[in-house]
Coordinates of N, CA and C in Angstrom, one line a residue:
M1 N 1.8 8.4 -175.9 CA 0.6 7.6 -176.1 C -0.5 8.5 -176.5
T2 N -1.2 8.1 -177.5 CA -2.3 9.0 -177.9 C -3.5 8.9 -177.0
K3 N -4.4 9.8 -177.1 CA -5.6 9.8 -176.3 C -6.4 8.5 -176.5
F4 N -6.6 8.2 -177.8 CA -7.3 7.0 -178.1 C -6.7 5.7 -177.5
K5 N -5.4 5.6 -177.6 CA -4.7 4.4 -177.1 C -4.9 4.4 -175.5
R6 N -4.7 5.5 -174.9 CA -4.9 5.6 -173.4 C -6.3 5.2 -173.0
H7 N -7.3 5.7 -173.8 CA -8.7 5.5 -173.5 C -9.0 4.0 -173.6
T8 N -8.5 3.4 -174.7 CA -8.8 2.0 -174.9 C -8.1 1.1 -173.9
T9 N -6.9 1.5 -173.5 CA -6.2 0.8 -172.4 C -7.0 0.8 -171.1
E10 N -7.4 2.0 -170.7 CA -8.2 2.2 -169.5 C -9.5 1.4 -169.6
E11 N -10.2 1.4 -170.7 CA -11.4 0.6 -170.9 C -11.2 -0.9 -170.7
M12 N -10.1 -1.3 -171.3 CA -9.8 -2.8 -171.2 C -9.5 -3.1 -169.8
N13 N -8.8 -2.3 -169.0 CA -8.5 -2.6 -167.6 C -9.8 -2.6 -166.8
N14 N -10.7 -1.7 -167.1 CA -12.0 -1.7 -166.4 C -12.8 -2.9 -166.7
W15 N -12.7 -3.3 -168.0 CA -13.5 -4.5 -168.4 C -12.9 -5.7 -167.8
E16 N -11.6 -5.8 -167.7 CA -11.0 -7.0 -167.1 C -11.4 -7.1 -165.6
K17 N -11.4 -6.0 -164.9 CA -11.8 -6.0 -163.5 C -13.2 -6.4 -163.3
T18 N -14.1 -5.8 -164.2 CA -15.5 -6.2 -164.1 C -15.7 -7.7 -164.4
Q19 N -15.0 -8.2 -165.4 CA -15.1 -9.6 -165.7 C -14.7 -10.5 -164.6
A20 N -13.6 -10.1 -163.9 CA -13.1 -10.9 -162.8 C -14.1 -10.9 -161.6
T21 N -14.7 -9.8 -161.4 CA -15.7 -9.7 -160.3 C -16.9 -10.5 -160.7
E22 N -17.4 -10.5 -161.9 CA -18.5 -11.2 -162.3 C -18.2 -12.7 -162.3
L23 N -17.1 -13.1 -162.7 CA -16.7 -14.5 -162.7 C -16.6 -15.1 -161.3
A24 N -16.2 -14.3 -160.3 CA -16.1 -14.7 -158.9 C -17.6 -14.9 -158.4
K25 N -18.5 -14.0 -158.8 CA -19.9 -14.2 -158.4 C -20.5 -15.5 -159.0
I26 N -20.2 -15.7 -160.3 CA -20.7 -17.0 -160.9 C -20.1 -18.2 -160.2
R27 N -18.9 -18.2 -159.9 CA -18.3 -19.4 -159.2 C -18.9 -19.6 -157.8
A28 N -19.2 -18.5 -157.1 CA -19.8 -18.6 -155.8 C -21.2 -19.1 -156.0
S29 N -21.9 -18.7 -157.0 CA -23.3 -19.2 -157.1 C -23.3 -20.7 -157.6
Q30 N -22.3 -21.1 -158.3 CA -22.1 -22.5 -158.7 C -21.9 -23.3 -157.4
H31 N -21.1 -22.9 -156.5 CA -20.8 -23.6 -155.3 C -22.1 -23.7 -154.5
H32 N -22.9 -22.6 -154.4 CA -24.1 -22.7 -153.6 C -25.1 -23.7 -154.3
L33 N -25.1 -23.7 -155.6 CA -26.0 -24.6 -156.3 C -25.6 -26.1 -156.0
I34 N -24.3 -26.4 -156.0 CA -23.9 -27.7 -155.7 C -24.2 -28.1 -154.3
Y35 N -24.0 -27.2 -153.3 CA -24.4 -27.4 -151.9 C -25.9 -27.7 -151.8
N36 N -26.7 -26.9 -152.5 CA -28.2 -27.1 -152.5 C -28.6 -28.5 -153.1
L37 N -27.9 -28.9 -154.1 CA -28.2 -30.1 -154.8 C -27.8 -31.3 -153.8
V38 N -26.7 -31.2 -153.2 CA -26.3 -32.3 -152.3 C -27.2 -32.3 -151.1
A39 N -27.6 -31.2 -150.6 CA -28.6 -31.2 -149.4 C -29.9 -31.8 -149.9
Y40 N -30.4 -31.5 -151.1 CA -31.6 -32.1 -151.6 C -31.6 -33.6 -151.7
V41 N -30.5 -34.1 -152.2 CA -30.3 -35.5 -152.4 C -30.2 -36.2 -151.0
V42 N -29.5 -35.6 -150.1 CA -29.4 -36.2 -148.7 C -30.8 -36.2 -148.0
I43 N -31.5 -35.1 -148.2 CA -32.9 -35.1 -147.6 C -33.8 -36.1 -148.2
S44 N -33.7 -36.3 -149.5 CA -34.5 -37.3 -150.2 C -34.1 -38.7 -149.7
I45 N -32.9 -39.0 -149.5 CA -32.4 -40.3 -149.1 C -32.9 -40.5 -147.6
I46 N -32.8 -39.5 -146.8 CA -33.3 -39.7 -145.4 C -34.8 -39.9 -145.4
E47 N -35.6 -39.2 -146.2 CA -37.0 -39.4 -146.3 C -37.4 -40.8 -146.8
Y48 N -36.7 -41.3 -147.8 CA -36.9 -42.6 -148.3 C -36.6 -43.6 -147.2
W49 N -35.5 -43.5 -146.5 CA -35.1 -44.4 -145.4 C -36.1 -44.4 -144.3
L50 N -36.6 -43.2 -143.9 CA -37.6 -43.1 -142.9 C -39.0 -43.8 -143.3
A51 N -39.3 -43.6 -144.6 CA -40.5 -44.2 -145.1 C -40.4 -45.7 -145.1
E52 N -39.2 -46.2 -145.4 CA -39.0 -47.7 -145.4 C -39.1 -48.2 -144.0
I53 N -38.6 -47.5 -143.0 CA -38.6 -47.9 -141.6 C -40.0 -48.0 -141.1
S54 N -40.8 -47.0 -141.5 CA -42.2 -46.9 -141.0 C -43.2 -47.7 -141.9
K55 N -42.7 -48.3 -142.9 CA -43.5 -49.1 -143.8 C -44.7 -48.4 -144.4
S56 N -44.5 -47.1 -144.7 CA -45.6 -46.3 -145.3 C -45.4 -46.2 -146.8

């Protein structure tokens, strides 16, 4: 194997590892975003319900 071929293979392996790590971070942040959205909607519904009960 030539030096160039070995170098490009190593670089591709490093790139794939980096991509996998970054994709895992993106997926985790998407999950947190969904959890935050659900929490916001639930809080809004509770606030609306409490406002209706208190007639304000």
